[in-house]
Amino acid sequence: MSAWRILLGKELLDVVRDRRTLLLTVLLPVLLYPGMLLLMGAIVAAGTLRLKNEPLTVAVVGAPTLALLARQPTPAKTTFVLHTRAEGEALLKDQKIAAVVQAPDDVDVALRTGQQAVVTVLYTKRFDRSMEALDRLKPVLEAINAATLKGRLDTLQLELGFVQPVKTEPVDLDFQKDLGPLIASRLLPIILLTMLIIGALYPAVDLTAGEKERGTLETLLVSAVRPVDVMAAKYLTVSLVAVATALANLAAMGVTFGMGISFGGPATTTFHLTVGQVLTMLVCLVPAALLLSGVSLAVASTARTFKEGQSLMSPVMLACLAPALLSQMPGIELSPVTALIPLLNVALLIKASVLGTATLVEVALTSLSVLAFAALALKIAASAFNSEVFRFGGTEGWKTLFGRKTV
Amino acid sequence: MAAIEVDSIVRDFGSTRAVDGVSFHVEAGEVVGLLGPNGAGKTTTLRVLAGLLTPASGHARLAGLSVIEHPLEARRHLGFLTASTGLYDRLTGREVLQVFGRLQKLDEATLAARIEALVKELELEAFIDKRCGALSSGQKQRISIARAVVHDPSAYVLDEPTATLDPVASRDILELVRRAKARHKAVLFSTHRMEEAEYLCTRLLFMRAGKIVARGTSAELLAQSGKATLTDAFLHFAGALS
């Protein structure tokens, strides 16, 4: 059996028995997403329902305002109480009432004579109950407005189109009923790339700097094995862990969205990944795992201790996460140009895949681009493993990463 | 042909010359002690010999094979042991021996027989199948010894292997050296413990500032230094005594 295969077996056995790696790769995604998203959905739904059923008191300033509101049925669980405006504002500040409504004293005359009456609703965004009161008052006032307008138009024998010649009616065909794909397109690129990075960085540090610290690397390198075999085994192990992490996350997200998440609104958020979408993501996630494994191994190999390795990984993680965040910026979409930018292209391809807009050319460009950068990262990692920096942790500086080769 | 041969090795770290033209050899059946204060260049010399560091000039050979030109073949003759046990905590002792035996290209039957022999010789029966992380320091040290010699090398290079060990664990190392000598192995043994050097070594090399400043049997070193004990001779060669 070749040395790299013996070492790969050893590394995988070591990794499989490492509780921290298992926690990160399997348990975290399997438990976290369904738990987190379902719990979040349940909390939001419960909160929304509680607010809808909560009795609210609204201060009404003056009898004319009360008479105006009486033109429509009072919203459920809502009580109107007469107060002065000053009293209303003070009570609102103390959260004893949810809103204050004030119409002009001559509102009845204004409405009868074709004039406009400005009705003021005082509320605050600081309290959910106040926002809920506004939501309850708006339909009431809109209904009064519509009824008054209809009366005026009827008197003049005019149609509604006279006062609203052009009516805008946006129709969102894709997301009108189900927000699942939209939410997934926002969440998946960030979560998958984050977990891919975590999946690569932790084992890379453990298998290089960690081994150096534990003294096992020196033991290994004085046996009859070439550094390139050590590198190949570690590279494949880190890549496999990274891919496994991404797959576990993808599966957990798929199951969670497949079950459907209700955020309290009328629509239940559901999302089902098709085989094609999963394959598209894999086509870019596997090369991305190879790229991140190469980068993290090259960087981690220069550290002398696990702690030092973790410190070195912080900027790497930030640099790798930046493209995932950038992919969520307005106007940034997958194109023949962005498909060439490593990691940004992966995030954008995941997003496009979820929304069903990815093309074959974009998939091919993304995969080839990431593979090319992965090959470069592998070359740098190989240089690192051939250098004395790898063996003894940067005693001669980073220049040796690309300089002195040893046997 | 010497089992271990070091010829005019020079090695720098930046502007510091760590090893400056060191030459020596160790014949089969010999135990040679490498002595010297911290920073003398002992570990660098041993790392060059193990192929972990490349010399700026000079040669190192194991069983006549250059560690630079034929690293893998040369290292098949090397058993390397340090104070660090260098074991994988999540692997059992047997798994560690299997991995290192396979890396040394031992066939499965030979490897199994070799492991069983080491289990008996080093009394590993009680813990060979336990994960290394669960073993005591002494047990780890014995697994580490077995790992270093699983391929029955002809040259042993031991870099301060007893530095962090208690007397009981140190005894296992000294026993390893004694057995190696009896089996006609070449042993290069770096240590700070003068009593170990006096007890085990047929010859001694004394390093200071990257150079060998004295060599010979312990009696010869005592004569050269004019001291009565090896510890005083050590201090003399280290420049700590006038």
XYZ file of C-alpha atoms in Angstrom:
649
model
C 0.000 0.000 0.000
C 1.346 3.436 -0.881
C 2.404 5.723 1.960
C -0.273 8.339 1.305
C -3.011 5.716 1.510
C -1.659 4.369 4.793
C -1.536 7.895 6.144
C -4.989 8.759 4.799
C -6.403 5.757 6.657
C -4.619 6.890 9.804
C -5.815 10.493 9.439
C -9.424 9.484 8.815
C -9.413 7.120 11.797
C -7.988 9.923 13.902
C -10.565 12.431 12.645
C -13.521 10.065 13.055
C -12.523 9.538 16.686
C -12.152 13.264 17.291
C -15.266 14.415 19.123
C -14.681 18.078 18.327
C -14.534 17.410 14.592
C -17.631 15.214 14.748
C -19.442 17.907 16.681
C -18.569 20.499 14.045
C -19.222 18.345 11.005
C -22.250 16.253 11.912
C -23.932 17.124 15.182
C -23.882 20.885 14.801
C -25.693 21.037 11.453
C -28.010 18.122 12.170
C -29.173 19.580 15.460
C -28.608 23.263 14.882
C -30.634 24.052 11.778
C -33.841 22.187 12.404
C -33.673 23.186 16.031
C -32.746 26.793 15.393
C -35.089 27.464 12.482
C -38.077 25.580 13.880
C -37.617 27.166 17.281
C -37.224 30.590 15.698
C -40.344 30.025 13.597
C -42.309 28.863 16.631
C -41.179 31.835 18.708
C -42.033 34.321 15.943
C -45.403 32.666 15.324
C -46.269 32.595 19.009
C -45.242 36.236 19.382
C -47.289 37.330 16.373
C -50.358 35.414 17.557
C -50.057 36.799 21.054
C -49.889 40.340 19.688
C -52.915 39.809 17.434
C -54.984 38.649 20.423
C -53.755 41.200 22.892
C -56.346 43.734 24.101
C -55.173 47.234 23.159
C -56.352 50.629 24.253
C -56.212 53.528 21.806
C -56.591 57.107 23.004
C -59.053 59.114 20.919
C -58.726 62.906 21.062
C -62.105 64.604 21.059
C -65.650 63.504 20.334
C -65.421 64.257 16.568
C -62.597 61.700 16.265
C -64.631 59.139 18.178
C -67.583 59.791 15.900
C -65.366 59.390 12.835
C -64.044 56.031 14.015
C -67.569 54.900 14.825
C -68.331 54.966 11.093
C -66.573 51.549 10.877
C -66.654 48.525 13.190
C -64.112 48.749 16.011
C -61.192 46.339 15.453
C -61.284 43.205 17.580
C -59.686 43.408 21.048
C -59.391 47.184 20.679
C -60.874 49.791 22.982
C -61.184 53.508 22.189
C -60.914 55.832 25.205
C -61.327 59.588 25.114
C -58.294 61.608 26.215
C -56.669 64.943 25.472
C -53.710 64.784 23.127
C -51.268 65.610 25.936
C -52.738 62.859 28.095
C -52.575 60.452 25.169
C -48.912 61.207 24.458
C -48.002 60.746 28.129
C -49.884 57.460 28.330
C -48.259 56.255 25.104
C -44.845 57.103 26.492
C -45.644 55.013 29.572
C -46.935 52.179 27.354
C -50.361 52.387 29.036
C -52.039 52.849 25.687
C -50.929 51.683 22.249
C -51.675 54.739 20.058
C -53.382 58.118 19.876
C -55.814 59.121 17.112
C -56.747 62.739 16.474
C -58.987 64.127 13.765
C -59.743 67.858 13.354
C -62.803 69.145 15.213
C -64.513 69.982 11.906
C -63.821 66.574 10.382
C -67.487 65.837 9.809
C -67.984 69.127 7.938
C -64.827 68.591 5.907
C -65.928 65.163 4.795
C -69.413 66.371 3.904
C -68.145 69.384 1.892
C -65.567 67.634 -0.208
C -62.559 68.833 1.751
C -59.668 66.811 3.104
C -59.385 65.972 6.795
C -55.975 65.025 8.104
C -56.222 62.349 10.778
C -53.118 62.010 12.947
C -52.115 58.667 14.432
C -49.446 58.898 17.094
C -47.514 55.663 17.629
C -43.984 54.501 18.336
C -41.818 51.858 16.709
C -40.247 51.182 20.081
C -43.173 49.024 21.193
C -44.623 46.101 19.260
C -48.071 46.842 20.764
C -47.997 50.332 19.247
C -47.091 48.912 15.832
C -49.933 46.433 16.188
C -52.344 49.285 17.067
C -51.278 51.106 13.910
C -51.918 47.928 11.915
C -55.430 47.743 13.410
C -56.213 51.448 12.847
C -55.026 51.619 9.236
C -57.816 49.418 7.786
C -60.413 51.353 9.754
C -59.228 54.725 8.428
C -58.756 53.339 4.914
C -62.311 51.991 4.976
C -63.657 55.411 6.086
C -61.625 57.020 3.308
C -62.921 54.544 0.706
C -66.551 54.944 1.820
C -66.337 58.750 1.807
C -64.675 58.774 -1.609
C -67.287 56.447 -3.010
C -70.036 58.732 -1.689
C -68.431 61.774 -3.320
C -67.914 59.973 -6.641
C -71.487 58.685 -6.592
C -72.763 62.226 -6.043
C -70.752 63.452 -9.031
C -71.559 60.316 -10.995
C -67.888 59.540 -11.485
C -65.979 56.261 -11.464
C -63.070 55.393 -9.153
C -60.756 55.628 -12.142
C -61.381 59.388 -12.187
C -59.349 59.968 -9.017
C -56.928 57.102 -9.646
C -56.333 56.953 -13.398
C -53.373 54.610 -12.983
C -53.373 51.962 -10.321
C -50.167 50.022 -9.633
C -50.631 46.393 -8.706
C -47.285 44.584 -8.159
C -47.641 40.836 -8.547
C -44.697 38.741 -7.309
C -45.369 35.474 -9.064
C -42.485 33.586 -7.463
C -42.650 34.571 -3.849
C -46.178 35.756 -3.330
C -47.147 32.696 -1.366
C -43.904 31.058 -0.367
C -40.807 32.835 0.906
C -38.802 29.591 1.180
C -36.599 29.909 -1.933
C -35.940 33.589 -1.219
C -34.893 32.913 2.374
C -32.874 29.874 1.276
C -31.079 31.909 -1.395
C -30.011 34.359 1.327
C -29.134 31.795 3.972
C -27.603 28.914 2.038
C -24.576 30.690 0.466
C -23.507 32.163 3.795
C -24.170 29.083 5.902
C -22.696 26.592 3.433
C -19.548 28.620 2.853
C -19.166 29.301 6.583
C -19.471 25.638 7.433
C -17.182 24.694 4.554
C -14.566 27.082 5.929
C -14.992 25.818 9.499
C -14.901 22.255 8.189
C -11.563 22.928 6.477
C -9.882 25.233 8.982
C -10.266 23.249 12.178
C -8.876 19.925 10.886
C -6.160 21.773 8.934
C -4.907 23.400 12.130
C -5.231 20.169 14.092
C -3.403 18.083 11.468
C -0.501 20.498 11.063
C 0.107 22.865 13.977
C -1.658 20.493 16.374
C 0.539 17.592 15.311
C 3.608 19.777 15.595
C 2.637 20.711 19.138
C 1.940 17.097 20.108
C 5.266 15.978 18.607
C 3.641 13.510 16.222
C 4.679 15.329 13.068
C 8.389 14.978 13.745
C 7.835 11.306 14.499
C 6.078 10.897 11.183
C 8.639 12.801 9.120
C 11.585 10.758 10.394
C 9.912 7.578 9.182
C 10.243 6.402 5.602
C 7.705 8.783 4.164
C 7.951 11.711 1.786
C 6.537 15.084 2.823
C 4.356 15.008 -0.288
C 2.704 11.804 0.956
C 2.050 13.427 4.328
C 0.629 16.449 2.534
C -1.556 14.360 0.217
C -3.067 12.441 3.139
C -3.724 15.568 5.156
C -5.066 17.444 2.147
C -7.518 14.681 1.291
C -8.565 14.344 4.928
C -9.215 18.067 5.317
C -11.066 18.157 1.992
C -13.221 15.175 2.951
C -14.093 16.716 6.316
C -14.924 20.024 4.626
C -17.137 18.336 2.021
C -18.788 16.187 4.707
C -19.489 19.310 6.727
C -21.009 21.068 3.722
C -23.114 18.012 2.850
C -24.344 17.595 6.416
C -25.313 21.258 6.449
C -26.988 21.031 3.061
C -28.956 17.970 4.148
C -29.965 19.565 7.449
C -31.051 22.758 5.709
C -32.910 20.761 3.057
C -34.785 18.739 5.673
C -35.573 21.831 7.727
C -36.933 23.796 4.795
C -38.652 20.699 3.439
C -40.570 20.386 6.694
C -41.670 23.982 6.308
C -41.159 26.847 8.670
C -43.960 29.129 9.728
C -43.004 32.596 10.810
C -46.511 33.432 11.950
C -47.720 34.936 8.714
C -50.234 33.425 6.358
C -47.542 31.768 4.273
C -45.585 28.794 5.498
C -41.985 28.987 4.418
C -41.160 25.804 2.544
C -38.391 24.952 0.160
C -37.457 21.707 -1.543
C -34.094 21.167 -3.152
C -34.213 19.233 -6.395
C -31.553 16.719 -7.399
C -30.359 19.184 -10.030
C -29.948 21.948 -7.477
C -28.023 19.682 -5.110
C -25.757 18.509 -7.945
C -25.119 22.096 -9.039
C -24.129 23.014 -5.499
C -21.889 19.968 -5.197
C -20.161 20.803 -8.461
C -18.990 24.056 -6.890
C -18.769 22.989 -3.225
C -16.302 20.150 -3.823
C -13.774 22.351 -5.683
C -14.349 25.022 -3.025
C -13.500 22.444 -0.343
C -10.307 21.590 -2.249
C -9.431 25.289 -2.493
C -10.097 26.034 1.173
C -8.240 22.895 2.260
C -5.162 23.923 0.300
C -5.235 27.470 1.635
C -5.840 26.446 5.229
C -3.158 23.735 5.150
C -0.599 26.133 3.664
C -1.314 28.767 6.312
C -1.739 26.410 9.272
C 1.496 24.591 8.449
C 3.502 27.705 9.336
C 2.189 27.723 12.908
C 4.033 26.051 15.762
C 1.087 25.444 18.060
C -2.631 24.826 17.751
C -3.343 28.190 19.343
C -1.009 29.962 16.926
C -2.696 28.120 14.081
C -6.105 29.301 15.234
C -4.834 32.879 15.380
C -3.517 32.598 11.829
C -6.857 31.227 10.697
C -8.900 34.196 11.903
C -7.910 36.497 9.010
C -8.197 33.585 6.586
C -11.733 32.972 7.784
C -12.665 36.625 7.442
C -11.149 36.791 3.958
C -13.070 33.686 2.925
C -16.349 34.883 4.432
C -16.202 38.258 2.732
C -17.225 36.847 -0.681
C -20.200 35.060 0.920
C -21.403 38.322 2.426
C -20.652 40.209 -0.781
C -22.897 37.813 -2.680
C -25.879 39.217 -0.733
C -25.225 42.805 -1.811
C -27.755 44.321 -4.212
C -26.740 44.060 -7.850
C -24.144 41.318 -7.306
C -25.219 38.396 -9.423
C -23.616 35.456 -11.155
C -22.212 36.479 -14.516
C -19.308 35.359 -16.715
C -17.129 37.861 -14.799
C -18.204 37.096 -11.228
C -18.060 33.381 -12.071
C -14.278 33.757 -12.206
C -13.855 35.254 -8.731
C -13.126 32.453 -6.244
C -15.640 31.873 -3.442
C -17.782 34.813 -4.569
C -18.651 32.660 -7.570
C -19.473 29.723 -5.289
C -21.770 31.845 -3.123
C -23.461 33.330 -6.184
C -23.851 29.937 -7.818
C -25.535 28.539 -4.697
C -27.836 31.551 -4.680
C -28.602 31.212 -8.397
C -29.104 27.490 -8.019
C -31.687 27.959 -5.263
C -33.529 30.563 -7.324
C -33.267 28.356 -10.407
C -31.413 30.907 -12.502
C -27.994 29.226 -12.847
C -26.919 28.397 -16.373
C -24.642 25.577 -17.480
C -22.007 28.062 -18.668
C -21.972 29.730 -15.257
C -21.726 26.384 -13.498
C -18.825 25.350 -15.739
C -17.012 28.675 -15.384
C -17.414 28.653 -11.609
C -16.179 25.081 -11.230
C -13.206 25.563 -13.521
C -12.249 28.837 -11.872
C -12.400 27.355 -8.367
C -10.491 24.256 -9.499
C -7.757 26.441 -10.973
C -7.404 28.336 -7.704
C -7.545 25.029 -5.803
C -4.606 23.782 -7.889
C -2.696 26.953 -7.013
C -3.511 26.515 -3.321
C -2.374 22.894 -3.534
C 0.922 23.973 -5.061
C 1.467 26.453 -2.227
C 0.508 23.812 0.339
C 2.983 21.388 -1.261
C 5.702 24.061 -1.014
C 4.794 24.549 2.623
C 5.085 20.842 3.360
C 8.437 20.698 1.617
C 9.806 23.567 3.659
C 11.359 23.593 7.095
C 8.690 26.088 8.132
C 6.285 23.165 8.071
C 8.524 21.007 10.236
C 9.452 23.545 12.854
C 6.969 26.376 12.526
C 8.303 29.444 10.879
C 11.691 29.737 12.541
C 13.069 31.073 9.285
C 10.077 33.083 8.210
C 7.515 32.808 5.465
C 10.096 33.240 2.719
C 11.132 29.625 3.201
C 7.631 28.624 2.202
C 8.675 29.341 -1.344
C 12.427 28.876 -0.901
C 14.511 26.164 0.692
C 13.410 22.630 -0.066
C 14.357 19.728 2.102
C 14.524 16.035 1.517
C 31.029 1.290 6.369
C 29.767 3.022 9.513
C 26.097 2.644 10.414
C 25.914 6.373 11.161
C 28.204 8.797 9.409
C 28.286 12.566 9.681
C 30.804 14.398 7.555
C 31.613 18.114 7.850
C 28.031 19.212 8.413
C 27.309 22.933 8.465
C 23.900 24.357 9.227
C 22.834 27.980 9.728
C 19.645 29.551 11.071
C 19.616 33.036 9.627
C 22.931 34.590 10.628
C 23.541 32.034 13.385
C 25.740 29.024 12.630
C 24.153 26.217 14.644
C 26.413 23.421 13.422
C 29.907 24.181 12.192
C 31.713 21.384 10.403
C 30.724 18.495 12.623
C 32.043 15.042 11.690
C 31.770 11.690 13.446
C 30.698 8.124 12.872
C 29.050 5.385 14.875
C 29.852 1.760 14.147
C 27.477 -1.156 14.619
C 27.481 -2.275 18.254
C 28.660 1.132 19.432
C 26.809 3.534 21.700
C 28.081 7.061 21.190
C 26.980 9.822 23.528
C 26.463 13.320 22.201
C 26.957 15.774 25.047
C 26.904 19.511 25.316
C 25.055 22.444 26.850
C 21.765 23.748 25.503
C 22.268 25.486 22.162
C 25.444 23.544 21.403
C 23.921 22.161 18.179
C 23.151 18.599 19.266
C 19.483 18.560 18.236
C 20.258 20.320 14.942
C 22.893 17.688 14.183
C 20.454 14.873 14.949
C 17.723 16.519 12.875
C 20.093 16.785 9.919
C 20.886 13.122 10.395
C 17.161 12.304 10.396
C 16.581 14.336 7.238
C 14.407 16.900 8.989
C 16.869 19.704 8.256
C 19.021 20.208 5.197
C 22.679 21.068 5.838
C 24.238 24.056 4.103
C 27.146 21.724 3.365
C 28.412 18.325 4.387
C 26.909 14.858 4.303
C 25.043 12.534 6.598
C 24.647 8.838 5.896
C 22.767 5.966 7.463
C 23.973 2.477 6.522
C 25.990 4.152 3.771
C 22.952 5.885 2.270
C 22.868 9.674 2.036
C 19.932 11.123 3.952
C 19.778 13.884 1.331
C 20.084 11.874 -1.859
C 18.237 8.741 -0.691
C 16.081 9.945 2.188
C 13.508 7.156 2.230
C 16.011 4.327 1.876
C 18.269 5.901 4.490
C 15.434 6.391 6.970
C 14.453 2.728 6.725
C 17.628 2.135 8.744
C 16.770 4.779 11.329
C 15.024 4.471 14.674
C 14.490 8.011 15.997
C 13.313 8.774 19.508
C 12.970 12.029 21.406
C 11.688 13.049 24.829
C 8.310 13.673 23.221
C 6.478 10.395 22.798
C 4.913 11.649 19.565
C 1.908 9.334 19.729
C -1.576 9.821 18.343
C -3.916 10.083 21.318
C -6.928 8.761 19.434
C -5.147 5.687 18.066
C -4.347 2.573 20.070
C -0.751 1.506 20.578
C -1.253 -1.377 18.163
C -2.680 0.952 15.493
C 0.309 3.269 15.892
C 2.720 0.377 15.425
C 0.762 -0.871 12.406
C 0.842 2.548 10.719
C 4.583 3.010 11.239
C 5.369 -0.591 10.321
C 3.427 -0.257 7.076
C 5.169 3.022 6.287
C 8.434 1.103 6.630
C 7.104 -1.358 4.039
C 6.899 -4.324 6.390
C 4.538 -6.971 5.012
C 1.514 -7.753 7.181
C 2.804 -11.111 8.456
C 6.203 -9.688 9.379
C 4.556 -6.661 10.964
C 2.199 -8.795 13.074
C 5.100 -10.949 14.242
C 7.235 -7.919 14.965
C 4.452 -6.268 16.988
C 3.911 -9.435 19.026
C 7.638 -9.638 19.710
C 7.718 -6.008 20.863
C 4.614 -6.504 23.003
C 6.420 -9.286 24.881
C 9.802 -7.600 24.998
C 8.507 -4.249 26.237
C 5.663 -5.730 28.294
C 2.892 -3.907 26.421
C 0.183 -6.593 26.794
C -1.956 -4.683 29.305
C -2.333 -1.528 27.224
C -1.368 -2.179 23.597
C -5.044 -2.022 22.557
C -5.911 1.065 24.566
C -5.940 4.511 23.003
C -2.657 6.302 23.597
C -4.416 9.298 25.118
C -5.529 7.118 28.010
C -2.036 5.806 28.842
C 0.349 6.907 31.565
C 3.610 8.653 30.645
C 5.596 5.476 31.185
C 3.211 3.411 29.060
C 3.331 6.015 26.310
C 7.119 5.970 26.402
C 7.176 2.209 25.940
C 4.762 2.413 22.991
C 6.952 5.166 21.589
C 10.033 2.958 21.869
C 8.183 0.164 20.083
C 7.133 2.632 17.375
C 10.717 3.768 16.842
C 12.069 0.243 16.432
C 9.093 -1.557 14.888
C 11.053 -1.952 11.640
C 14.163 -3.223 13.449
C 16.483 -0.414 12.285
C 20.258 -0.721 12.280
C 20.833 2.824 13.581
C 19.222 4.344 16.669
C 19.255 8.110 17.089
C 17.990 9.176 20.490
C 17.605 12.892 21.176
C 17.546 13.440 24.941
C 14.951 10.690 25.277
C 15.045 10.693 29.090
C 14.909 14.472 29.504
C 11.352 14.593 30.827
C 11.054 11.107 32.255
C 11.047 9.836 35.812
C 13.636 7.193 36.787
C 11.217 4.324 36.108
C 10.427 5.470 32.549
C 14.092 6.369 31.974
C 15.003 2.810 32.822
C 13.003 1.605 29.767
C 15.095 3.839 27.526
C 18.355 2.697 29.051
C 17.210 -0.879 28.642
C 16.434 -0.166 24.975
C 19.967 1.125 24.453
C 21.496 -1.792 26.307
C 19.561 -4.280 24.164
C 20.411 -2.386 20.970
C 24.086 -2.572 21.812
C 23.776 -6.282 22.477
C 22.097 -6.721 19.083
C 24.919 -4.944 17.347
C 22.973 -1.787 16.533
C 24.626 1.605 16.216
C 23.304 4.057 18.795
C 23.787 7.818 18.862
C 22.530 9.070 22.191
C 22.145 12.729 23.118
C 21.761 13.400 26.822
C 22.352 15.822 29.660
C 22.554 13.062 32.230
C 26.199 12.255 32.791
C 25.516 9.047 34.686
C 23.608 7.701 31.685
C 26.426 8.634 29.349
C 29.010 7.034 31.601
C 26.915 3.892 32.035
C 25.919 3.335 28.397
C 28.337 4.966 26.000
C 31.418 3.438 24.488
C 32.511 6.850 23.216
C 31.496 10.430 23.901
C 31.359 13.494 21.682
C 31.236 16.882 23.340
C 29.678 19.747 21.386
C 29.930 23.438 22.082
C 28.867 26.357 19.865
C 28.197 24.067 16.912
C 31.533 22.232 17.035
C 32.819 19.033 18.547
C 35.367 20.249 21.052
C 36.250 16.914 22.618
C 35.830 13.239 21.828
C 36.845 9.912 23.273
C 35.924 7.441 25.971
C 34.805 8.818 29.311
C 38.247 8.086 30.682
C 39.849 9.974 27.823
C 37.537 12.967 28.359
C 38.363 12.986 32.050
C 42.040 12.975 31.157
C 41.644 15.727 28.567
C 39.740 17.926 30.998
C 41.806 17.068 34.027
C 38.659 16.535 36.052
C 37.650 13.729 38.325
C 34.029 13.364 37.264
C 32.213 13.500 33.960
C 29.981 16.254 35.310
C 33.020 18.416 36.003
C 34.398 17.498 32.576
C 31.063 18.607 31.084
C 31.321 21.950 32.852
C 34.929 22.260 31.739
C 34.148 21.658 28.069
C 31.069 23.864 28.276
C 33.317 26.701 29.409
C 31.590 26.973 32.761
C 34.822 26.184 34.623
C 38.091 27.971 34.096
